[in-house]
Coordinates of C-alpha atoms and ligand atoms in Angstrom, one line a residue:
Chain A
M1 CA -43.4 -10.7 31.0
N2 CA -44.9 -14.0 29.8
S3 CA -47.6 -15.7 31.8
R4 CA -45.3 -18.5 33.1
I5 CA -42.8 -16.0 34.6
G6 CA -45.8 -14.2 36.2
L7 CA -47.2 -17.4 37.7
I8 CA -43.8 -18.4 39.1
A9 CA -43.3 -14.9 40.5
S10 CA -46.7 -14.9 42.2
N11 CA -46.2 -18.3 43.6
T12 CA -42.8 -17.2 45.0
F13 CA -44.6 -14.3 46.6
R14 CA -47.2 -16.5 48.0
E15 CA -44.6 -18.8 49.5
A16 CA -42.9 -15.9 51.2
V17 CA -46.2 -14.7 52.7
R18 CA -47.1 -18.1 53.9
D19 CA -43.7 -18.6 55.4
R20 CA -44.5 -15.6 57.4
V21 CA -41.7 -13.5 56.0
L22 CA -43.8 -10.4 56.3
Y23 CA -43.9 -10.9 60.1
N24 CA -40.6 -9.0 60.1
L25 CA -42.9 -6.0 59.8
I26 CA -44.0 -6.5 63.4
A27 CA -40.4 -6.3 64.6
F28 CA -40.0 -3.2 62.4
A29 CA -43.1 -1.6 63.7
L30 CA -42.0 -2.1 67.3
L31 CA -38.6 -0.7 66.5
M32 CA -40.0 2.4 64.9
S33 CA -42.5 3.2 67.5
G34 CA -40.0 2.5 70.3
A35 CA -37.5 4.8 68.6
A36 CA -40.1 7.5 68.0
I37 CA -41.3 7.6 71.6
L38 CA -37.8 7.6 73.0
V39 CA -36.5 10.3 70.7
G40 CA -39.6 12.4 71.2
Q41 CA -38.8 12.5 74.9
I42 CA -35.1 13.2 74.9
S43 CA -34.5 15.9 72.3
I44 CA -36.2 18.6 70.4
D45 CA -34.0 19.3 67.5
I46 CA -32.6 16.1 66.2
E47 CA -35.7 13.9 66.2
R48 CA -36.2 14.1 62.5
L49 CA -32.5 13.3 61.9
V50 CA -32.6 10.3 64.2
V51 CA -35.9 8.9 62.9
I52 CA -34.9 9.2 59.3
N53 CA -31.5 7.7 59.8
L54 CA -32.6 4.9 62.0
G55 CA -35.8 4.2 60.0
L56 CA -34.2 4.1 56.5
T57 CA -31.2 2.1 57.8
A58 CA -33.6 -0.4 59.3
V59 CA -35.6 -0.6 56.1
S60 CA -32.4 -1.3 54.2
L61 CA -31.0 -3.9 56.7
F62 CA -34.3 -5.8 57.2
G63 CA -34.7 -6.0 53.4
I64 CA -31.1 -7.1 52.8
V65 CA -31.3 -9.8 55.4
I66 CA -34.6 -11.1 53.8
A67 CA -33.1 -10.8 50.3
I68 CA -30.1 -12.9 51.2
F69 CA -31.9 -15.5 53.3
I70 CA -34.6 -16.1 50.8
G71 CA -32.4 -15.5 47.8
I72 CA -30.0 -18.2 48.5
G73 CA -32.8 -20.8 48.8
L74 CA -34.8 -19.7 45.8
V75 CA -33.4 -22.2 43.4
S76 CA -31.2 -24.5 45.6
K77 CA -34.2 -25.4 47.9
E78 CA -36.2 -26.4 44.9
I79 CA -33.4 -28.6 43.6
E80 CA -32.8 -30.1 47.0
R81 CA -36.5 -30.9 47.6
R82 CA -37.0 -31.9 44.0
T83 CA -40.1 -29.6 43.6
L84 CA -38.4 -28.6 40.4
Y85 CA -39.1 -31.9 38.7
T86 CA -42.7 -31.2 38.1
V87 CA -42.1 -27.6 37.1
L88 CA -39.3 -28.1 34.6
S89 CA -41.0 -31.1 33.0
R90 CA -43.7 -28.6 31.9
P91 CA -43.3 -26.1 29.1
V92 CA -41.2 -23.9 31.4
R93 CA -37.8 -22.9 30.2
R94 CA -35.1 -22.8 32.8
W95 CA -34.4 -19.1 32.3
E96 CA -38.1 -18.4 32.9
F97 CA -38.0 -20.2 36.2
I98 CA -35.0 -18.1 37.3
A99 CA -36.7 -14.9 36.1
G100 CA -39.9 -15.8 37.8
K101 CA -38.2 -16.6 41.1
F102 CA -36.2 -13.4 41.0
M103 CA -39.3 -11.3 40.3
G104 CA -41.2 -13.0 43.0
L105 CA -38.7 -12.2 45.6
A106 CA -38.1 -8.7 44.3
G107 CA -41.9 -8.1 44.5
T108 CA -42.0 -9.5 48.1
L109 CA -39.2 -7.0 49.0
V110 CA -41.0 -4.1 47.4
V111 CA -44.2 -4.8 49.2
N112 CA -42.3 -5.3 52.5
A113 CA -40.4 -2.0 51.9
F114 CA -43.7 -0.2 51.2
F115 CA -45.1 -1.1 54.5
M116 CA -41.9 -0.2 56.3
A117 CA -41.8 3.1 54.5
I118 CA -45.3 3.8 55.8
G119 CA -43.9 3.1 59.3
V120 CA -41.0 5.5 58.8
F121 CA -43.3 8.3 57.6
A122 CA -45.7 7.6 60.5
A123 CA -42.9 7.9 63.0
L124 CA -41.7 11.1 61.3
L125 CA -45.1 12.6 61.6
Y126 CA -45.3 11.5 65.2
V127 CA -42.1 13.3 66.2
S128 CA -42.4 16.4 64.1
H129 CA -46.2 16.7 63.6
H130 CA -45.9 17.8 60.0
F131 CA -44.1 16.9 56.8
Q132 CA -41.6 19.2 55.0
A133 CA -41.0 19.7 51.3
S134 CA -37.5 18.1 51.7
D135 CA -39.2 14.9 52.9
R136 CA -39.8 13.9 49.3
W137 CA -36.1 13.0 49.1
L138 CA -36.9 10.2 51.5
L139 CA -38.8 8.6 48.6
V140 CA -35.6 8.7 46.5
A141 CA -33.6 7.2 49.3
L142 CA -36.2 4.4 49.6
Y143 CA -36.0 3.9 45.8
F144 CA -32.2 3.5 46.1
I145 CA -32.8 1.0 48.9
I146 CA -35.0 -1.0 46.6
L147 CA -32.3 -0.9 44.0
Q148 CA -29.9 -2.4 46.6
F149 CA -32.5 -5.2 47.2
L150 CA -32.5 -6.0 43.5
I151 CA -28.7 -6.2 43.4
I152 CA -28.4 -8.3 46.5
T153 CA -31.2 -10.6 45.5
S154 CA -29.5 -11.2 42.1
L155 CA -26.2 -11.9 43.8
A156 CA -27.7 -14.4 46.3
L157 CA -29.3 -16.1 43.3
F158 CA -26.1 -16.1 41.4
F159 CA -24.0 -17.5 44.3
S160 CA -26.6 -20.1 45.2
S161 CA -26.6 -21.4 41.6
F162 CA -23.2 -23.0 42.1
S163 CA -22.4 -23.1 45.8
S164 CA -24.1 -24.4 49.0
P165 CA -26.7 -22.1 50.5
L166 CA -24.4 -21.3 53.5
M167 CA -21.5 -20.3 51.2
A168 CA -23.9 -18.3 49.0
A169 CA -25.1 -16.4 52.1
V170 CA -21.6 -15.7 53.2
F171 CA -20.6 -14.5 49.7
A172 CA -23.6 -12.3 49.3
F173 CA -23.3 -10.8 52.7
A174 CA -19.6 -10.2 52.2
L175 CA -20.3 -8.4 49.0
F176 CA -22.9 -6.3 50.7
V177 CA -20.5 -5.2 53.4
I178 CA -17.6 -4.5 51.0
G179 CA -20.0 -2.8 48.6
T180 CA -21.1 -0.5 51.4
F181 CA -17.5 0.7 51.6
A182 CA -17.0 0.6 47.8
E183 CA -16.1 4.3 47.6
D184 CA -13.6 4.1 50.5
L185 CA -12.1 1.2 48.7
R186 CA -11.7 3.2 45.5
G187 CA -10.1 6.0 47.5
F188 CA -7.8 3.6 49.1
G189 CA -6.9 2.1 45.7
A190 CA -6.1 5.5 44.3
M191 CA -3.7 6.1 47.1
A192 CA -2.0 2.7 47.2
K193 CA 0.8 1.5 44.9
G194 CA 1.6 -1.6 42.9
V195 CA -0.3 -4.8 43.3
V196 CA -2.3 -3.4 46.2
R197 CA -3.5 -0.5 44.1
W198 CA -4.5 -2.9 41.3
L199 CA -6.3 -5.3 43.6
A200 CA -8.1 -2.6 45.6
T201 CA -9.3 -0.8 42.5
G202 CA -10.4 -4.0 40.8
A203 CA -12.3 -5.2 43.8
A204 CA -13.9 -1.7 44.2
Y205 CA -15.3 -1.9 40.7
L206 CA -16.4 -5.5 40.9
V207 CA -18.4 -5.3 44.1
P208 CA -21.8 -3.6 43.9
N209 CA -21.4 0.1 44.7
F210 CA -23.7 0.5 47.7
S211 CA -22.0 3.7 48.8
A212 CA -23.6 5.5 45.9
L213 CA -26.9 3.9 46.6
N214 CA -26.9 5.0 50.2
V215 CA -28.2 8.6 50.5
I216 CA -29.8 8.1 53.9
S217 CA -27.7 10.5 55.9
S218 CA -27.8 13.0 53.1
V219 CA -31.6 13.1 52.9
A220 CA -31.7 13.1 56.7
H221 CA -29.9 16.4 56.5
Q222 CA -32.5 17.6 54.0
R223 CA -30.1 17.7 51.2
P224 CA -31.6 17.1 47.7
V225 CA -30.5 14.2 45.4
S226 CA -29.4 15.1 41.9
G227 CA -31.4 13.8 39.0
Q228 CA -28.1 12.7 37.5
L229 CA -27.4 10.4 40.5
I230 CA -30.9 9.0 40.2
L231 CA -30.3 8.2 36.6
Y232 CA -26.8 6.8 37.1
N233 CA -27.9 4.6 40.1
T234 CA -30.9 3.3 38.2
A235 CA -28.8 2.3 35.2
Y236 CA -26.0 0.9 37.4
A237 CA -28.3 -1.2 39.5
L238 CA -30.3 -2.6 36.6
I239 CA -27.2 -3.5 34.6
Y240 CA -25.5 -5.1 37.7
T241 CA -28.7 -7.1 38.5
L242 CA -29.2 -8.2 34.9
M243 CA -25.6 -9.5 34.7
A244 CA -25.9 -11.4 38.0
V245 CA -29.3 -12.9 36.9
C246 CA -27.9 -13.9 33.5
G247 CA -24.9 -15.5 35.2
A248 CA -27.3 -17.5 37.4
V249 CA -29.2 -18.5 34.3
L250 CA -26.1 -19.6 32.4
I251 CA -25.0 -21.8 35.2
F252 CA -28.5 -23.2 35.9
E253 CA -29.1 -24.0 32.2
R254 CA -26.3 -26.5 32.2
R255 CA -27.0 -28.0 35.6
N256 CA -28.0 -31.6 36.1
L257 CA -30.7 -31.7 38.7
K258 CA -30.0 -33.9 41.7
Chain B
M1 CA -46.6 -43.4 15.2
T2 CA -43.7 -43.6 17.6
A3 CA -44.4 -41.8 20.9
I4 CA -41.0 -42.2 22.4
E5 CA -37.8 -42.8 20.6
I6 CA -34.6 -43.3 22.6
L7 CA -31.5 -43.0 20.5
G8 CA -28.5 -44.2 22.4
L9 CA -29.1 -42.3 25.6
E10 CA -26.2 -42.7 27.9
K11 CA -25.5 -41.2 31.3
T12 CA -22.3 -41.3 33.3
Y13 CA -22.2 -39.5 36.6
N14 CA -19.0 -38.3 38.3
V15 CA -19.1 -39.4 41.8
G16 CA -16.7 -38.8 44.7
F17 CA -15.8 -35.5 46.2
W18 CA -12.1 -35.1 45.7
R19 CA -11.2 -37.6 43.0
K20 CA -14.1 -37.9 40.6
R21 CA -14.8 -41.4 39.4
P22 CA -17.1 -42.0 36.5
K23 CA -20.2 -44.0 37.4
C24 CA -22.2 -45.4 34.5
A25 CA -25.9 -45.1 35.3
L26 CA -27.1 -45.8 31.8
R27 CA -25.3 -47.5 29.0
P28 CA -26.3 -46.5 25.5
L29 CA -30.0 -47.3 25.4
H30 CA -32.0 -47.7 22.2
M31 CA -35.7 -48.4 22.2
Q32 CA -39.1 -47.2 21.0
V33 CA -42.5 -46.9 22.5
E34 CA -45.5 -46.8 20.1
E35 CA -48.4 -44.4 20.6
G36 CA -51.3 -45.9 22.6
E37 CA -49.2 -48.4 24.4
I38 CA -48.8 -49.1 28.1
F39 CA -45.2 -49.7 28.4
G40 CA -43.5 -51.1 31.5
F41 CA -39.9 -50.2 32.3
L42 CA -38.8 -52.8 34.6
G43 CA -35.6 -53.3 36.6
P44 CA -34.4 -53.7 40.2
N45 CA -33.4 -50.7 42.3
G46 CA -30.5 -48.9 40.9
A47 CA -31.0 -50.3 37.4
G48 CA -31.2 -46.8 35.8
K49 CA -35.0 -46.3 35.4
T50 CA -35.2 -43.0 37.1
T51 CA -32.1 -41.8 35.3
T52 CA -33.7 -42.7 32.0
L53 CA -36.9 -40.7 32.9
K54 CA -34.9 -37.7 34.1
L55 CA -33.0 -37.7 30.8
L56 CA -36.3 -37.8 28.9
M57 CA -37.7 -35.0 31.0
G58 CA -34.6 -32.9 30.4
L59 CA -33.8 -32.7 34.1
V60 CA -30.4 -34.1 33.6
F61 CA -28.3 -34.0 30.4
P62 CA -27.1 -37.1 28.6
T63 CA -23.4 -37.9 28.3
S64 CA -24.3 -38.9 24.8
G65 CA -27.3 -39.9 22.6
S66 CA -30.6 -38.2 22.3
A67 CA -34.3 -38.9 22.5
R68 CA -37.5 -37.7 20.8
I69 CA -40.9 -37.6 22.3
L70 CA -43.8 -37.2 19.8
G71 CA -41.2 -36.5 17.2
M72 CA -39.8 -33.5 19.1
E73 CA -36.6 -32.9 21.0
T74 CA -36.6 -33.3 24.8
H75 CA -36.2 -29.6 25.5
D76 CA -39.0 -28.5 23.1
P77 CA -41.7 -26.6 25.1
R78 CA -44.3 -27.6 22.6
M79 CA -43.6 -31.3 23.4
R80 CA -43.5 -30.6 27.1
A81 CA -47.1 -29.2 26.9
Q82 CA -48.2 -32.6 25.7
I83 CA -46.5 -34.9 28.3
G84 CA -47.1 -35.5 32.0
F85 CA -44.5 -36.7 34.5
L86 CA -44.9 -38.3 37.9
P87 CA -41.5 -38.3 39.6
E88 CA -40.4 -41.0 42.0
Q89 CA -41.6 -40.2 45.6
P90 CA -43.0 -36.9 44.5
Y91 CA -42.7 -33.9 46.7
F92 CA -44.5 -30.6 46.2
Y93 CA -44.7 -27.1 47.5
D94 CA -46.0 -27.9 50.9
Y95 CA -47.3 -24.4 51.6
L96 CA -49.9 -24.9 48.9
T97 CA -53.2 -26.7 49.1
A98 CA -53.7 -29.6 46.6
R99 CA -56.1 -27.4 44.7
E100 CA -53.7 -24.5 44.5
L101 CA -50.9 -26.7 43.4
L102 CA -53.0 -28.1 40.6
E103 CA -54.2 -24.7 39.4
Y104 CA -50.7 -23.4 39.5
Y105 CA -49.4 -26.3 37.4
A106 CA -52.3 -26.1 35.0
G107 CA -51.3 -22.5 34.4
L108 CA -47.6 -23.5 33.8
S109 CA -48.8 -26.1 31.3
G110 CA -50.8 -23.5 29.4
V111 CA -54.3 -24.5 30.4
P112 CA -56.5 -21.3 29.9
A113 CA -57.2 -19.4 33.2
K114 CA -60.9 -20.0 33.0
E115 CA -60.5 -23.8 32.9
R116 CA -57.9 -24.2 35.6
S117 CA -60.2 -24.5 38.6
R118 CA -62.6 -26.9 36.9
R119 CA -59.8 -29.1 35.6
S120 CA -58.2 -29.2 39.1
Q121 CA -61.4 -30.2 40.7
E122 CA -62.0 -33.0 38.2
M123 CA -58.5 -34.3 38.8
L124 CA -58.9 -34.3 42.5
E125 CA -62.0 -36.4 42.1
R126 CA -60.4 -38.7 39.6
V127 CA -57.6 -39.6 42.1
G128 CA -59.9 -39.8 45.1
L129 CA -58.8 -36.6 46.8
H130 CA -61.9 -34.5 46.5
D131 CA -62.2 -34.1 50.3
A132 CA -58.6 -33.0 50.6
G133 CA -58.4 -30.3 48.0
G134 CA -58.3 -27.5 50.5
L135 CA -55.7 -29.1 52.7
Q136 CA -52.1 -27.9 52.7
L137 CA -49.8 -30.5 51.1
R138 CA -47.6 -30.5 54.3
K139 CA -50.4 -32.4 55.9
F140 CA -50.6 -35.1 53.2
S141 CA -49.5 -38.7 53.7
K142 CA -47.2 -40.4 51.3
G143 CA -50.0 -42.2 49.6
M144 CA -51.9 -38.9 49.2
L145 CA -48.9 -37.2 47.7
Q146 CA -48.6 -40.0 45.2
R147 CA -52.2 -39.3 44.2
V148 CA -51.5 -35.6 43.9
G149 CA -48.5 -36.6 41.8
I150 CA -50.7 -38.5 39.4
A151 CA -53.3 -35.8 39.3
Q152 CA -50.7 -33.2 38.3
A153 CA -49.3 -35.5 35.6
I154 CA -52.6 -35.9 33.8
L155 CA -54.1 -32.5 34.6
H156 CA -53.4 -30.9 31.2
E157 CA -54.6 -33.9 29.2
P158 CA -51.1 -34.9 27.9
K159 CA -50.7 -37.4 25.1
V160 CA -47.9 -39.2 26.8
V161 CA -47.5 -39.8 30.5
F162 CA -44.4 -40.9 32.3
F163 CA -44.8 -42.4 35.7
D164 CA -41.8 -43.3 37.9
E165 CA -42.8 -46.1 40.3
P166 CA -46.5 -45.0 40.3
M167 CA -47.6 -47.7 42.8
S168 CA -45.0 -47.1 45.4
G169 CA -46.3 -45.9 48.7
L170 CA -49.8 -47.1 48.0
D171 CA -51.8 -49.7 49.8
P172 CA -53.2 -52.6 47.8
M173 CA -56.5 -50.7 47.1
G174 CA -54.5 -47.7 45.9
R175 CA -52.4 -49.9 43.6
R176 CA -55.5 -51.3 42.0
E177 CA -56.8 -47.8 41.5
V178 CA -53.6 -46.7 39.8
R179 CA -53.7 -49.7 37.6
D180 CA -57.3 -49.0 36.6
L181 CA -56.4 -45.4 35.9
M182 CA -53.5 -46.3 33.7
D183 CA -55.9 -48.6 31.8
Q184 CA -58.3 -45.8 31.4
L185 CA -55.6 -43.5 30.1
R186 CA -54.8 -46.1 27.5
Q187 CA -58.5 -46.3 26.5
E188 CA -58.4 -42.5 26.1
G189 CA -55.7 -43.1 23.5
K190 CA -52.8 -41.9 25.6
T191 CA -49.4 -43.5 25.8
V192 CA -48.3 -44.6 29.3
F193 CA -44.7 -45.2 30.1
F194 CA -44.1 -46.3 33.7
S195 CA -41.2 -47.8 35.6
T196 CA -41.5 -50.3 38.4
H197 CA -39.5 -52.8 40.2
I198 CA -42.6 -54.8 41.1
L199 CA -43.3 -57.3 38.4
S200 CA -46.9 -58.1 39.1
D201 CA -47.7 -54.5 38.5
A202 CA -46.5 -54.7 35.0
E203 CA -47.7 -58.2 34.2
A204 CA -51.4 -57.4 34.4
L205 CA -51.2 -54.2 32.5
C206 CA -48.5 -53.7 29.9
D207 CA -48.7 -54.2 26.2
R208 CA -44.9 -54.3 26.2
V209 CA -42.1 -54.2 28.7
A210 CA -38.4 -53.5 28.7
I211 CA -36.2 -55.0 31.3
I212 CA -33.2 -53.1 32.4
H213 CA -30.4 -54.0 34.8
L214 CA -27.2 -52.1 35.7
G215 CA -28.0 -49.5 33.1
E216 CA -28.3 -52.1 30.4
L217 CA -31.3 -53.2 28.4
R218 CA -31.8 -56.9 28.9
G219 CA -35.0 -57.6 27.0
I220 CA -37.9 -56.0 25.3
G221 CA -41.2 -57.3 24.0
S222 CA -44.7 -58.2 25.0
V223 CA -45.3 -59.9 28.3
A224 CA -46.6 -62.9 26.4
D225 CA -43.6 -63.1 24.2
L226 CA -41.2 -62.8 27.1
T227 CA -42.9 -65.5 29.1
S228 CA -44.1 -68.0 26.4
S229 CA -40.9 -69.9 26.3
A230 CA -41.8 -71.6 29.5
Q231 CA -44.0 -74.7 29.5
N232 CA -47.6 -73.8 29.9
R233 CA -49.4 -75.4 32.8
V234 CA -52.9 -74.9 34.2
E235 CA -54.1 -75.1 37.7
L236 CA -57.5 -76.8 38.4
I237 CA -59.4 -76.4 41.6
W238 CA -62.4 -78.5 42.5
Q239 CA -64.6 -79.4 45.4
G240 CA -65.0 -82.9 46.7
P241 CA -62.8 -85.2 48.7
S242 CA -61.7 -87.6 45.9
V243 CA -59.0 -87.4 43.2
P244 CA -60.0 -89.4 40.1
S245 CA -57.4 -92.0 39.3
S246 CA -57.4 -90.9 35.6
L247 CA -56.2 -87.5 36.7
R248 CA -53.2 -88.9 38.4
A249 CA -52.5 -90.7 35.2
L250 CA -52.4 -87.3 33.4
G251 CA -49.6 -86.2 35.6
A252 CA -51.5 -84.1 38.1
E253 CA -50.0 -83.6 41.5
P254 CA -53.0 -82.9 43.8
H255 CA -52.9 -80.9 47.0
I256 CA -55.9 -81.6 49.3
A257 CA -57.0 -78.9 51.7
G258 CA -60.2 -79.8 53.5
S259 CA -62.8 -80.4 50.8
T260 CA -61.0 -78.6 48.0
V261 CA -58.4 -80.0 45.8
R262 CA -55.8 -78.2 43.7
A263 CA -53.7 -79.7 41.0
T264 CA -51.5 -78.5 38.2
L265 CA -50.9 -80.2 34.9
L266 CA -49.8 -79.5 31.4
E267 CA -52.2 -77.3 29.4
A268 CA -52.4 -80.0 26.7
N269 CA -54.1 -82.3 29.2
Q270 CA -56.6 -79.7 30.4
D271 CA -59.6 -81.0 28.5
A272 CA -59.1 -84.6 29.5
A273 CA -58.8 -83.6 33.1
I274 CA -62.0 -81.6 33.1
E275 CA -63.8 -84.4 31.4
A276 CA -62.6 -86.8 34.2
L277 CA -63.9 -84.4 36.9
R278 CA -67.2 -84.2 35.2
R279 CA -67.6 -88.0 35.0
E280 CA -67.0 -88.2 38.8
R281 CA -69.5 -85.4 39.3
L282 CA -66.9 -83.3 41.2
R283 CA -67.6 -79.5 41.3
L284 CA -65.0 -77.6 39.2
I285 CA -64.2 -74.3 40.8
S286 CA -61.5 -72.8 38.6
V287 CA -59.1 -73.4 35.7
V288 CA -56.3 -70.9 35.7
P289 CA -53.3 -70.8 33.3
V290 CA -50.0 -70.8 35.2
R291 CA -47.8 -68.9 32.9
A292 CA -44.1 -68.5 33.6
S293 CA -44.4 -65.2 35.4
L294 CA -42.4 -62.2 34.4
E295 CA -40.7 -62.8 37.7
D296 CA -39.3 -66.1 36.3
Y297 CA -38.1 -64.2 33.3
F298 CA -36.6 -61.6 35.4
V299 CA -34.6 -64.0 37.5
Q300 CA -33.5 -65.8 34.5
K301 CA -32.4 -62.6 32.6
L302 CA -30.5 -61.2 35.5
K303 CA -28.7 -64.3 36.5
P304 CA -26.3 -65.0 33.7
T305 CA -24.1 -61.9 34.4
E306 CA -24.1 -61.8 38.1
A307 CA -26.0 -62.8 41.2
V308 CA -28.6 -60.0 41.3
A309 CA -26.8 -57.2 43.1
G310 CA -28.8 -55.9 46.0
G311 CA -31.6 -58.4 45.3
R312 CA -35.0 -57.7 44.0
Q313 CA -37.3 -55.9 46.4
Ligands
ADP401 N1 -27.0 -37.9 40.8 C1 -26.4 -39.1 40.8 N2 -25.1 -39.1 41.0 C2 -24.4 -40.3 41.0 N3 -24.9 -41.5 40.7 C3 -26.2 -41.5 40.5 C4 -27.1 -40.3 40.5 N4 -28.3 -40.7 40.2 C5 -28.3 -42.0 40.1 N5 -27.1 -42.5 40.2 C6 -26.7 -43.9 40.1 O1 -27.2 -44.4 38.9 C7 -27.7 -45.7 39.0 C8 -29.1 -45.8 38.5 O2 -30.0 -45.1 39.4 P1 -31.5 -44.9 39.2 O3 -31.7 -44.4 37.8 O4 -32.0 -44.0 40.3 O5 -32.1 -46.3 39.3 P2 -33.6 -46.9 39.5 O6 -34.5 -45.7 39.3 O7 -33.7 -47.9 38.4 O8 -33.7 -47.5 40.8 C9 -27.6 -46.1 40.5 O9 -26.4 -46.9 40.7 C10 -27.4 -44.8 41.2 O10 -26.6 -44.9 42.3
MG402 MG1 -35.9 -45.1 40.6

């Protein structure tokens, strides 16, 4: 990573911190402690299941929402406010700007997820008083969640490079929702006929496959995650992200600034 | 050497939401700015000054034509490291303090990490913001932002600086300071290219100016060249109630205000007039040449084609 990308990334991180993005952690902490206390009172067997499911789902949703809402503004806000003029008139290439912005937000999300993960583990410890060997799969689930963040951030960046922030948010969120059901869509495509089959299958492969990246309920039931899936998901997410970021760069390279 | 070479830059915007209509912001522009000059780029609002600067900075792409700065293409990062740019009505990351912004920009311009903080401090002092360095930019007034804008443009010791309306938003003191600063930059051997719609800003400062209107170059040359065509007159001011009759004979039209008298006459008669005042023992206060101002030139240049659209502000 060259120094300019690093500088842009750390400035993006600084912006997120100063804009109080990390305050979402307070809401998350309240949610986790509330859930832990409540679950601890009502049941004896399923506390772990509930805490893991609820905790990891919250980690994922909080992050996705932040990724979309900051992601759509990463570039468009700088064009709109003309803060880019004094950046791009320096020896900064446009692709470096995009790369720096992307990494800054990705870094923010990772830091945010790190603190939330601590919250999940703390809640888990509170309800079950000790960790189990199978809890290490939680780390894999968290890793997959971070891969989801990368994909959704790159999509938000991509959509915002040619459409209004609002439309970009709608597109990115729609892809997230459809992507969550990507596997169902594939199943449906396999069963359908004619044009519908063609459309459903095409869409299923175009949207990011968040089904495969979601192993929350599986790890909540203490089932291990295969090394093959880890490898496959990593490659898939990195390629998907890279393509979306490159798409954003290609559009941005040609763009006249307002 | 040539600092800035503009080779037929042209920009047509497509405006309108449904049916795009072409709008010509800049007709093919050819001109050169030499190294070490202070060059004024003059024109009324909407003339195409900002468009030209944005083209030079690579912020928008030309419809046709090209430009070279310090002999390099406009997108060349090596060239970008050697220029500074102050945009029109600059706006910066408002969550940063002035010092943080300058240090960040110094980094982007390739200033070594060790020097960034010292350099930023120096710049804050140079633009008169040393007290405000720790203040977030969201709390800055328009004039202060303009100063930050100037600081970030000269921070990395560029060879060529581009200022878009550098005096706008400043009070008269601030305008003077900016003028002095541009003069210092020239003395440091830098090339200064700045746009303005206020003629007096350019008149006192520029080696050469270009005049642009409706996207078209209307004149280029030294201020003296552009204004010498008019008849030269001088204005004399002296103290004492009387007007020597010989002065009237020289064609002076005196205006008396209390005990001071002011009169203008042809430069050719200047010596004779001063001699007449001396003979009458009247106290001479000043002799000032009244050149045709750039303003006159401006009005004259813009008139032939159309009544100045929108007027000059
Ligand atoms: N992004 C744009 N889209 C459409 N027209 C524009 C755009 N930017 C500038 N123009 C038009 O180009 C002309 C020149 O504008 P500009 O370069 O900003 O003038 P100046 O800086 O001399 O006041 C104006 O008529 C303006 O309306
Ligand atoms: Mg302008």
